[in-house]
mmCIF file of C-alpha atoms in Angstrom:
data_model
loop_
_atom_site.group_PDB
_atom_site.id
_atom_site.type_symbol
_atom_site.label_atom_id
_atom_site.label_comp_id
_atom_site.label_asym_id
_atom_site.label_seq_id
_atom_site.Cartn_x
_atom_site.Cartn_y
_atom_site.Cartn_z
ATOM 1 C CA MET A 197 -8.554 23.554 30.564
ATOM 2 C CA GLY A 198 -7.182 25.537 33.462
ATOM 3 C CA THR A 199 -4.202 27.792 33.008
ATOM 4 C CA ASN A 200 -2.901 27.569 36.549
ATOM 5 C CA THR A 201 -0.479 24.829 35.554
ATOM 6 C CA ILE A 202 0.989 26.518 32.476
ATOM 7 C CA SER A 203 4.726 26.025 32.295
ATOM 8 C CA THR A 204 6.671 29.157 33.192
ATOM 9 C CA ASP A 205 10.193 27.773 33.394
ATOM 10 C CA SER A 206 10.368 25.789 30.152
ATOM 11 C CA ARG A 207 10.409 26.568 26.444
ATOM 12 C CA ARG A 208 8.020 23.655 25.923
ATOM 13 C CA GLN A 209 4.540 24.933 25.230
ATOM 14 C CA TYR A 210 1.491 22.993 26.395
ATOM 15 C CA PHE A 211 -0.567 24.214 23.442
ATOM 16 C CA LEU A 212 1.623 22.245 21.031
ATOM 17 C CA ASP A 213 1.246 19.067 23.100
ATOM 18 C CA ASN A 214 -2.517 19.578 23.147
ATOM 19 C CA LEU A 215 -2.554 20.246 19.415
ATOM 20 C CA LYS A 216 -0.662 16.986 18.793
ATOM 21 C CA LEU A 217 -3.360 15.235 20.814
ATOM 22 C CA LEU A 218 -6.042 16.629 18.500
ATOM 23 C CA LEU A 219 -4.042 15.632 15.419
ATOM 24 C CA THR A 220 -3.617 12.103 16.768
ATOM 25 C CA VAL A 221 -7.378 11.770 17.241
ATOM 26 C CA LEU A 222 -7.863 13.077 13.703
ATOM 27 C CA VAL A 223 -5.400 10.505 12.320
ATOM 28 C CA VAL A 224 -7.377 7.663 13.917
ATOM 29 C CA PHE A 225 -10.667 8.853 12.428
ATOM 30 C CA HIS A 226 -8.954 9.526 9.096
ATOM 31 C CA HIS A 227 -7.947 5.873 8.922
ATOM 32 C CA ALA A 228 -11.393 4.758 10.125
ATOM 33 C CA ALA A 229 -12.824 6.570 7.083
ATOM 34 C CA GLN A 230 -10.577 4.805 4.568
ATOM 35 C CA ALA A 231 -12.741 1.685 4.288
ATOM 36 C CA HIS A 232 -15.739 3.856 3.376
ATOM 37 C CA ASN A 233 -13.945 5.593 0.499
ATOM 38 C CA GLU A 234 -14.518 4.049 -2.917
ATOM 39 C CA GLY A 235 -11.303 2.836 -4.562
ATOM 40 C CA ALA A 236 -9.139 3.439 -1.490
ATOM 41 C CA TYR A 237 -6.392 0.929 -0.710
ATOM 42 C CA TRP A 238 -7.242 -0.541 2.673
ATOM 43 C CA PRO A 239 -6.854 -4.103 4.037
ATOM 44 C CA TYR A 240 -10.512 -4.217 5.088
ATOM 45 C CA SER A 241 -13.294 -3.501 2.593
ATOM 46 C CA PHE A 242 -17.081 -3.811 2.453
ATOM 47 C CA GLU A 243 -18.777 -6.192 0.051
ATOM 48 C CA ASP A 244 -21.921 -4.090 0.304
ATOM 49 C CA THR A 245 -21.362 -0.847 -1.647
ATOM 50 C CA SER A 246 -24.060 0.865 0.416
ATOM 51 C CA MET A 247 -21.442 1.075 3.187
ATOM 52 C CA LEU A 248 -19.434 3.535 1.108
ATOM 53 C CA ILE A 249 -19.818 7.213 1.991
ATOM 54 C CA PRO A 250 -19.846 9.341 -1.203
ATOM 55 C CA TRP A 251 -18.511 12.511 0.427
ATOM 56 C CA ILE A 252 -15.894 10.886 2.672
ATOM 57 C CA TRP A 253 -13.114 11.658 0.183
ATOM 58 C CA LYS A 254 -13.608 15.357 0.977
ATOM 59 C CA PHE A 255 -13.023 14.658 4.671
ATOM 60 C CA LEU A 256 -9.890 12.681 3.763
ATOM 61 C CA SER A 257 -8.682 15.345 1.329
ATOM 62 C CA THR A 258 -9.081 18.141 3.873
ATOM 63 C CA ASN A 259 -7.242 16.171 6.554
ATOM 64 C CA ALA A 260 -4.418 15.265 4.190
ATOM 65 C CA SER A 261 -3.978 18.888 3.217
ATOM 66 C CA PHE A 262 -2.629 19.863 6.632
ATOM 67 C CA PHE A 263 -2.468 17.317 9.460
ATOM 68 C CA MET A 264 0.728 15.453 8.587
ATOM 69 C CA GLY A 265 2.421 18.680 7.529
ATOM 70 C CA LEU A 266 1.474 20.158 10.897
ATOM 71 C CA PHE A 267 2.934 17.086 12.620
ATOM 72 C CA PHE A 268 6.208 17.728 10.765
ATOM 73 C CA LEU A 269 6.163 21.419 11.714
ATOM 74 C CA ILE A 270 5.682 20.652 15.425
ATOM 75 C CA ALA A 271 8.387 17.974 15.266
ATOM 76 C CA GLY A 272 10.717 20.425 13.543
ATOM 77 C CA TYR A 273 10.051 22.967 16.284
ATOM 78 C CA PHE A 274 11.240 20.575 18.991
ATOM 79 C CA VAL A 275 14.263 19.138 17.128
ATOM 80 C CA PRO A 276 16.687 22.055 17.785
ATOM 81 C CA ILE A 277 15.522 22.274 21.410
ATOM 82 C CA SER A 278 16.320 18.584 21.856
ATOM 83 C CA TYR A 279 19.641 18.884 20.025
ATOM 84 C CA ASP A 280 20.746 21.823 22.174
ATOM 85 C CA ARG A 281 20.298 19.756 25.333
ATOM 86 C CA GLN A 282 22.739 17.026 24.280
ATOM 87 C CA ASN A 283 25.601 16.350 21.908
ATOM 88 C CA SER A 284 25.095 15.000 18.397
ATOM 89 C CA GLY A 285 25.917 11.414 19.368
ATOM 90 C CA VAL A 286 23.324 11.276 22.137
ATOM 91 C CA PHE A 287 20.772 13.001 19.909
ATOM 92 C CA VAL A 288 21.259 10.444 17.125
ATOM 93 C CA LYS A 289 21.151 7.517 19.547
ATOM 94 C CA LYS A 290 17.885 8.718 21.082
ATOM 95 C CA LYS A 291 16.298 9.309 17.679
ATOM 96 C CA LEU A 292 17.266 5.825 16.522
ATOM 97 C CA LEU A 293 15.744 4.337 19.675
ATOM 98 C CA HIS A 294 12.647 6.546 19.755
ATOM 99 C CA LEU A 295 11.878 6.512 16.023
ATOM 100 C CA GLY A 296 13.895 3.750 14.380
ATOM 101 C CA ILE A 297 12.979 0.789 16.603
ATOM 102 C CA PRO A 298 9.188 1.428 16.652
ATOM 103 C CA CYS A 299 9.272 1.944 12.879
ATOM 104 C CA ALA A 300 11.072 -1.357 12.300
ATOM 105 C CA LEU A 301 8.860 -3.324 14.713
ATOM 106 C CA MET A 302 5.549 -1.971 13.426
ATOM 107 C CA SER A 303 6.629 -2.414 9.790
ATOM 108 C CA MET A 304 7.372 -6.056 10.575
ATOM 109 C CA ILE A 305 3.930 -6.503 12.156
ATOM 110 C CA LEU A 306 2.149 -4.835 9.228
ATOM 111 C CA SER A 307 4.134 -6.868 6.692
ATOM 112 C CA LEU A 308 3.156 -10.101 8.445
ATOM 113 C CA MET A 309 -0.490 -9.024 8.483
ATOM 114 C CA VAL A 310 -0.713 -8.290 4.741
ATOM 115 C CA GLY A 311 1.815 -10.818 3.431
ATOM 116 C CA HIS A 312 4.238 -8.374 1.829
ATOM 117 C CA PHE A 313 6.485 -5.512 2.849
ATOM 118 C CA GLU A 314 4.339 -2.750 4.278
ATOM 119 C CA ILE A 315 5.383 0.299 6.262
ATOM 120 C CA GLY A 316 1.896 1.784 6.379
ATOM 121 C CA HIS A 317 1.441 4.810 8.618
ATOM 122 C CA MET A 318 5.008 4.473 9.897
ATOM 123 C CA TRP A 319 6.214 6.365 6.819
ATOM 124 C CA PHE A 320 5.848 9.487 8.957
ATOM 125 C CA VAL A 321 8.099 8.146 11.711
ATOM 126 C CA GLU A 322 10.631 6.940 9.147
ATOM 127 C CA ASN A 323 10.788 10.278 7.345
ATOM 128 C CA LEU A 324 10.934 12.183 10.624
ATOM 129 C CA LEU A 325 13.992 10.108 11.503
ATOM 130 C CA VAL A 326 15.582 10.991 8.144
ATOM 131 C CA PHE A 327 14.827 14.699 8.616
ATOM 132 C CA SER A 328 16.250 14.615 12.159
ATOM 133 C CA LEU A 329 19.476 12.970 10.985
ATOM 134 C CA LEU A 330 19.809 15.515 8.185
ATOM 135 C CA TYR A 331 19.433 18.252 10.809
ATOM 136 C CA VAL A 332 22.383 16.726 12.682
ATOM 137 C CA VAL A 333 24.451 16.867 9.473
ATOM 138 C CA TYR A 334 23.446 20.515 9.028
ATOM 139 C CA ARG A 335 24.521 21.406 12.587
ATOM 140 C CA LEU A 336 27.842 19.554 12.303
ATOM 141 C CA VAL A 337 28.768 20.871 8.847
ATOM 142 C CA PHE A 338 27.604 24.483 9.015
ATOM 143 C CA LYS A 339 27.861 25.015 12.786
ATOM 144 C CA PRO A 340 25.220 27.774 12.827
ATOM 145 C CA LYS A 341 25.428 30.261 15.669
ATOM 146 C CA TYR A 342 22.288 30.729 17.669
ATOM 147 C CA ASN A 343 21.853 33.832 19.775
ATOM 148 C CA PRO A 344 18.455 33.930 21.501
ATOM 149 C CA THR A 345 16.584 37.091 20.652
ATOM 150 C CA GLU A 346 13.204 38.598 21.324
ATOM 151 C CA PRO A 347 10.393 36.721 19.537
ATOM 152 C CA ARG A 348 9.867 37.920 15.974
ATOM 153 C CA ASN A 349 6.534 38.844 14.467
ATOM 154 C CA MET A 350 4.874 36.979 11.615
ATOM 155 C CA SER A 351 2.591 38.566 9.051
ATOM 156 C CA MET A 352 0.058 37.316 6.534
ATOM 157 C CA VAL A 353 2.465 38.287 3.743
ATOM 158 C CA TRP A 354 5.048 35.990 5.318
ATOM 159 C CA PHE A 355 2.572 33.113 5.319
ATOM 160 C CA LEU A 356 1.362 33.803 1.788
ATOM 161 C CA VAL A 357 4.904 33.741 0.408
ATOM 162 C CA ILE A 358 5.594 30.390 2.101
ATOM 163 C CA ALA A 359 2.308 28.972 0.795
ATOM 164 C CA MET A 360 3.081 30.110 -2.749
ATOM 165 C CA VAL A 361 6.601 28.650 -2.700
ATOM 166 C CA MET A 362 5.258 25.382 -1.282
ATOM 167 C CA GLY A 363 2.415 25.385 -3.806
ATOM 168 C CA LEU A 364 4.744 25.901 -6.739
ATOM 169 C CA ALA A 365 6.910 22.974 -5.651
ATOM 170 C CA VAL A 366 3.875 20.733 -5.115
ATOM 171 C CA GLN A 367 2.330 21.763 -8.437
ATOM 172 C CA ILE A 368 5.544 20.919 -10.291
ATOM 173 C CA VAL A 369 5.973 17.543 -8.582
ATOM 174 C CA ARG A 370 2.366 16.573 -9.284
ATOM 175 C CA GLY A 371 3.013 17.140 -12.969
ATOM 176 C CA PHE A 372 4.862 13.811 -13.021
ATOM 177 C CA SER A 373 3.763 12.135 -9.766
ATOM 178 C CA PRO A 374 0.031 12.446 -8.929
ATOM 179 C CA GLN A 375 -1.574 12.195 -5.497
ATOM 180 C CA ASP A 376 -1.678 8.798 -3.783
ATOM 181 C CA ARG A 377 1.287 7.477 -5.744
ATOM 182 C CA TRP A 378 3.782 6.171 -3.196
ATOM 183 C CA ILE A 379 7.433 5.377 -3.862
ATOM 184 C CA ASN A 380 9.408 2.751 -2.018
ATOM 185 C CA VAL A 381 13.160 3.311 -2.338
ATOM 186 C CA LEU A 382 15.086 0.065 -1.738
ATOM 187 C CA ASN A 383 12.526 -1.000 0.895
ATOM 188 C CA ILE A 384 14.020 1.714 3.076
ATOM 189 C CA LEU A 385 12.373 5.069 2.386
ATOM 190 C CA TYR A 386 8.641 5.199 1.699
ATOM 191 C CA PHE A 387 7.022 8.485 0.682
ATOM 192 C CA GLU A 388 4.409 10.226 -1.469
ATOM 193 C CA PRO A 389 6.182 12.703 -3.809
ATOM 194 C CA ALA A 390 2.983 14.692 -4.389
ATOM 195 C CA ARG A 391 2.976 15.925 -0.792
ATOM 196 C CA TYR A 392 6.653 15.624 0.070
ATOM 197 C CA PRO A 393 7.495 19.299 -0.635
ATOM 198 C CA GLN A 394 4.876 20.244 1.947
ATOM 199 C CA TYR A 395 6.444 18.008 4.593
ATOM 200 C CA VAL A 396 9.969 19.246 3.899
ATOM 201 C CA VAL A 397 8.902 22.904 4.008
ATOM 202 C CA MET A 398 6.867 22.446 7.194
ATOM 203 C CA PHE A 399 9.692 20.659 9.019
ATOM 204 C CA ILE A 400 12.205 23.368 8.030
ATOM 205 C CA LEU A 401 9.662 26.023 8.974
ATOM 206 C CA GLY A 402 9.303 24.478 12.430
ATOM 207 C CA VAL A 403 13.073 24.594 12.959
ATOM 208 C CA TYR A 404 13.272 28.176 11.658
ATOM 209 C CA MET A 405 10.419 29.377 13.866
ATOM 210 C CA GLU A 406 11.918 27.840 16.998
ATOM 211 C CA ARG A 407 15.283 29.509 16.429
ATOM 212 C CA ARG A 408 13.506 32.869 16.203
ATOM 213 C CA ARG A 409 10.827 32.124 18.796
ATOM 214 C CA MET A 410 8.135 32.938 16.257
ATOM 215 C CA MET A 411 5.627 30.335 17.419
ATOM 216 C CA GLU A 412 5.158 32.083 20.752
ATOM 217 C CA ASN A 413 4.667 35.408 18.996
ATOM 218 C CA LEU A 414 1.832 34.495 16.630
ATOM 219 C CA ASP A 415 -0.408 37.530 17.118
ATOM 220 C CA CYS A 416 -4.190 37.479 17.243
ATOM 221 C CA ARG A 417 -4.738 39.324 13.975
ATOM 222 C CA THR A 418 -2.554 36.977 11.917
ATOM 223 C CA GLY A 419 -3.833 33.874 13.705
ATOM 224 C CA PHE A 420 -7.464 34.885 13.233
ATOM 225 C CA ASN A 421 -6.914 35.641 9.542
ATOM 226 C CA CYS A 422 -5.271 32.256 9.052
ATOM 227 C CA LEU A 423 -8.182 30.544 10.786
ATOM 228 C CA ILE A 424 -10.807 32.292 8.625
ATOM 229 C CA ILE A 425 -8.909 31.608 5.393
ATOM 230 C CA GLY A 426 -8.470 27.981 6.430
ATOM 231 C CA LEU A 427 -12.191 27.592 7.143
ATOM 232 C CA LEU A 428 -13.135 29.171 3.813
ATOM 233 C CA LEU A 429 -10.722 26.941 1.901
ATOM 234 C CA THR A 430 -12.068 23.908 3.774
ATOM 235 C CA LEU A 431 -15.598 24.883 2.769
ATOM 236 C CA GLY A 432 -14.407 25.300 -0.818
ATOM 237 C CA ASN A 433 -12.871 21.844 -0.714
ATOM 238 C CA TYR A 434 -16.126 20.307 0.542
ATOM 239 C CA LEU A 435 -18.048 22.118 -2.222
ATOM 240 C CA ARG A 436 -15.911 20.533 -4.932
ATOM 241 C CA SER A 437 -17.885 18.673 -7.570
ATOM 242 C CA SER A 438 -17.716 18.073 -11.313
ATOM 243 C CA GLY A 439 -18.597 21.708 -12.082
ATOM 244 C CA PRO A 440 -16.368 24.711 -12.881
ATOM 245 C CA TRP A 441 -15.317 25.234 -9.251
ATOM 246 C CA GLY A 442 -14.288 21.617 -8.909
ATOM 247 C CA SER A 443 -12.329 21.757 -12.168
ATOM 248 C CA PHE A 444 -10.542 24.919 -11.047
ATOM 249 C CA VAL A 445 -9.557 23.464 -7.680
ATOM 250 C CA ASP A 446 -8.467 20.174 -9.258
ATOM 251 C CA HIS A 447 -6.260 21.976 -11.778
ATOM 252 C CA TRP A 448 -4.551 24.180 -9.192
ATOM 253 C CA PHE A 449 -4.794 21.826 -6.231
ATOM 254 C CA GLY A 450 -1.069 22.047 -5.497
ATOM 255 C CA PHE A 451 -1.481 25.747 -4.671
ATOM 256 C CA TYR A 452 -4.920 25.291 -3.106
ATOM 257 C CA GLU A 453 -3.773 22.501 -0.801
ATOM 258 C CA SER A 454 -0.624 24.395 0.195
ATOM 259 C CA MET A 455 -2.700 27.414 1.157
ATOM 260 C CA MET A 456 -4.957 25.119 3.183
ATOM 261 C CA SER A 457 -1.916 23.579 4.862
ATOM 262 C CA ILE A 458 -0.502 26.925 5.980
ATOM 263 C CA SER A 459 -3.765 28.635 6.931
ATOM 264 C CA ILE A 460 -5.365 25.720 8.785
ATOM 265 C CA SER A 461 -2.107 24.860 10.564
ATOM 266 C CA PHE A 462 -1.446 28.352 11.881
ATOM 267 C CA GLY A 463 -5.118 29.002 12.525
ATOM 268 C CA LEU A 464 -5.115 25.945 14.805
ATOM 269 C CA ILE A 465 -1.809 26.936 16.407
ATOM 270 C CA TRP A 466 -3.282 30.347 17.242
ATOM 271 C CA VAL A 467 -6.506 28.868 18.660
ATOM 272 C CA PHE A 468 -4.598 26.415 20.845
ATOM 273 C CA LYS A 469 -2.076 29.041 21.950
ATOM 274 C CA GLU A 470 -4.878 31.367 23.029
ATOM 275 C CA LEU A 471 -7.367 28.868 24.459
ATOM 276 C CA PHE A 472 -5.580 25.614 25.267
ATOM 277 C CA ASN A 473 -2.141 26.590 26.547
ATOM 278 C CA GLY A 474 -2.676 24.868 29.859
ATOM 279 C CA THR A 475 -2.989 21.358 31.174
ATOM 280 C CA ASN A 476 -4.420 19.127 33.863
ATOM 281 C CA SER A 477 -3.897 15.536 34.939
ATOM 282 C CA PHE A 478 -6.084 14.058 32.188
ATOM 283 C CA PHE A 479 -4.498 16.028 29.365
ATOM 284 C CA LYS A 480 -1.019 15.319 30.715
ATOM 285 C CA TRP A 481 -1.877 11.622 30.647
ATOM 286 C CA ALA A 482 -3.444 11.767 27.182
ATOM 287 C CA CYS A 483 -0.620 13.809 25.659
ATOM 288 C CA LYS A 484 1.901 11.321 27.022
ATOM 289 C CA GLN A 485 0.203 8.516 25.057
ATOM 290 C CA THR A 486 -0.079 10.234 21.658
ATOM 291 C CA TYR A 487 3.077 8.831 20.074
ATOM 292 C CA ALA A 488 2.270 5.265 21.100
ATOM 293 C CA VAL A 489 -1.345 5.722 19.963
ATOM 294 C CA TYR A 490 -0.114 6.775 16.536
ATOM 295 C CA ILE A 491 2.052 3.659 16.354
ATOM 296 C CA VAL A 492 -0.424 0.998 17.531
ATOM 297 C CA HIS A 493 -3.771 2.274 16.273
ATOM 298 C CA LEU A 494 -3.643 1.062 12.664
ATOM 299 C CA PRO A 495 -3.175 -2.717 13.104
ATOM 300 C CA LEU A 496 -5.531 -2.559 16.072
ATOM 301 C CA MET A 497 -8.167 -0.809 13.953
ATOM 302 C CA ILE A 498 -7.870 -3.361 11.150
ATOM 303 C CA LEU A 499 -8.303 -6.164 13.690
ATOM 304 C CA ILE A 500 -11.407 -4.459 15.141
ATOM 305 C CA GLN A 501 -12.861 -4.002 11.656
ATOM 306 C CA PHE A 502 -12.554 -7.707 10.886
ATOM 307 C CA LEU A 503 -13.854 -8.767 14.309
ATOM 308 C CA THR A 504 -16.935 -6.533 14.021
ATOM 309 C CA ASP A 505 -17.576 -7.283 10.333
ATOM 310 C CA GLY A 506 -21.300 -6.919 9.570
ATOM 311 C CA MET A 507 -22.192 -5.866 13.107
ATOM 312 C CA ILE A 508 -23.274 -2.379 12.010
ATOM 313 C CA THR A 509 -25.042 -2.051 8.668
ATOM 314 C CA ARG A 510 -25.149 1.745 8.263
ATOM 315 C CA PRO A 511 -22.006 3.541 7.046
ATOM 316 C CA ILE A 512 -21.758 6.624 9.248
ATOM 317 C CA PRO A 513 -22.510 4.796 12.552
ATOM 318 C CA GLU A 514 -19.979 2.128 11.506
ATOM 319 C CA PHE A 515 -17.347 4.787 10.753
ATOM 320 C CA LEU A 516 -17.920 6.492 14.114
ATOM 321 C CA PHE A 517 -17.988 3.165 15.986
ATOM 322 C CA ILE A 518 -14.671 2.008 14.498
ATOM 323 C CA GLY A 519 -13.103 5.402 15.147
ATOM 324 C CA VAL A 520 -14.199 5.638 18.784
ATOM 325 C CA VAL A 521 -13.442 2.020 19.714
ATOM 326 C CA SER A 522 -10.036 2.111 17.986
ATOM 327 C CA LEU A 523 -9.202 5.401 19.681
ATOM 328 C CA VAL A 524 -10.122 4.239 23.196
ATOM 329 C CA ALA A 525 -8.426 0.862 22.755
ATOM 330 C CA SER A 526 -5.281 2.519 21.374
ATOM 331 C CA PHE A 527 -5.018 4.873 24.346
ATOM 332 C CA LEU A 528 -5.456 2.037 26.829
ATOM 333 C CA ILE A 529 -2.890 -0.178 25.109
ATOM 334 C CA SER A 530 -0.478 2.754 24.800
ATOM 335 C CA TRP A 531 -0.929 3.429 28.517
ATOM 336 C CA GLY A 532 0.109 -0.149 29.250
ATOM 337 C CA ILE A 533 3.091 0.050 26.879
ATOM 338 C CA ASN A 534 4.321 3.293 28.425
ATOM 339 C CA ALA A 535 3.871 1.846 31.922
ATOM 340 C CA LEU A 536 6.076 -1.096 30.953
ATOM 341 C CA LEU A 537 8.686 1.244 29.499
ATOM 342 C CA GLU A 538 8.851 3.043 32.844
ATOM 343 C CA LEU A 539 10.071 -0.124 34.576
ATOM 344 C CA PRO A 540 13.790 0.330 35.299
ATOM 345 C CA LYS A 541 15.079 -2.808 33.560
ATOM 346 C CA ILE A 542 12.945 -2.348 30.439
ATOM 347 C CA ARG A 543 13.718 1.378 30.284
ATOM 348 C CA LYS A 544 17.447 0.651 30.452
#
């Protein structure tokens, strides 16, 4: 990607938009893998057990350790920037329109598809709306003063402390609420307690880093160290089995996963800041579609899975086929949706 179009007059950083694009692609393939995971809850399933992929849970586990937390961190980074540009009333109105309406509409579609209330992947959008509204309460009640300063440095000690605090919270919560147990509060708030501390910490961390301009100042040494630690922890997660190493990781997975979340997230942020902090017409187009792709991809994928049932009889080619077709179709449909939303009457 060329750097000749890097923004010089805006706080918005292209590397975060490009990173969200990668995360969106990863979400699509994460969901494409669900049907191949034994015992996973998914509307589409294979009658032939040979279509299951024994190691796919490691791919899912690694993704889940960081990608939604990183989404929350990036969202948290942009929340105070957005709030500063408008008053609280306008901010709330825009969040309700941008997050609340898509969440309600897609939840209705998913519920009709499965025959009972289902919020599915929109739990992220719903919780992001809750976090954003709580941020408004924080700004109105405490009225924090913000004086822009020079970007502050971050160190590995700083990251390790955050990972340990997050890990302790996750480890405690998982003592009474294990992974993959979801709670539905009054058919309003849907969340997984086992990972919720991670999401809360990452969102707050995004807000904190923006106020101190720490994202822009992630130095090469810290970023590289995070990347290496993240890769090693990922390898360790893929090497999990029923042996001593697997038992150790399983027992302390709250800490292990939290360390993965922090190290992989900031390793990726560093890589994208150094290598992909530019844009071109294609990436501008693709980044513009990411939110809509996240919204529409899941019901579209389920439809594609049923329509192509039995077409491919080998698991990995089927997984890749569903992922690629769902991804391309989601981008094209999102392009059409966004084009409609640009029409003056519809936009109003």
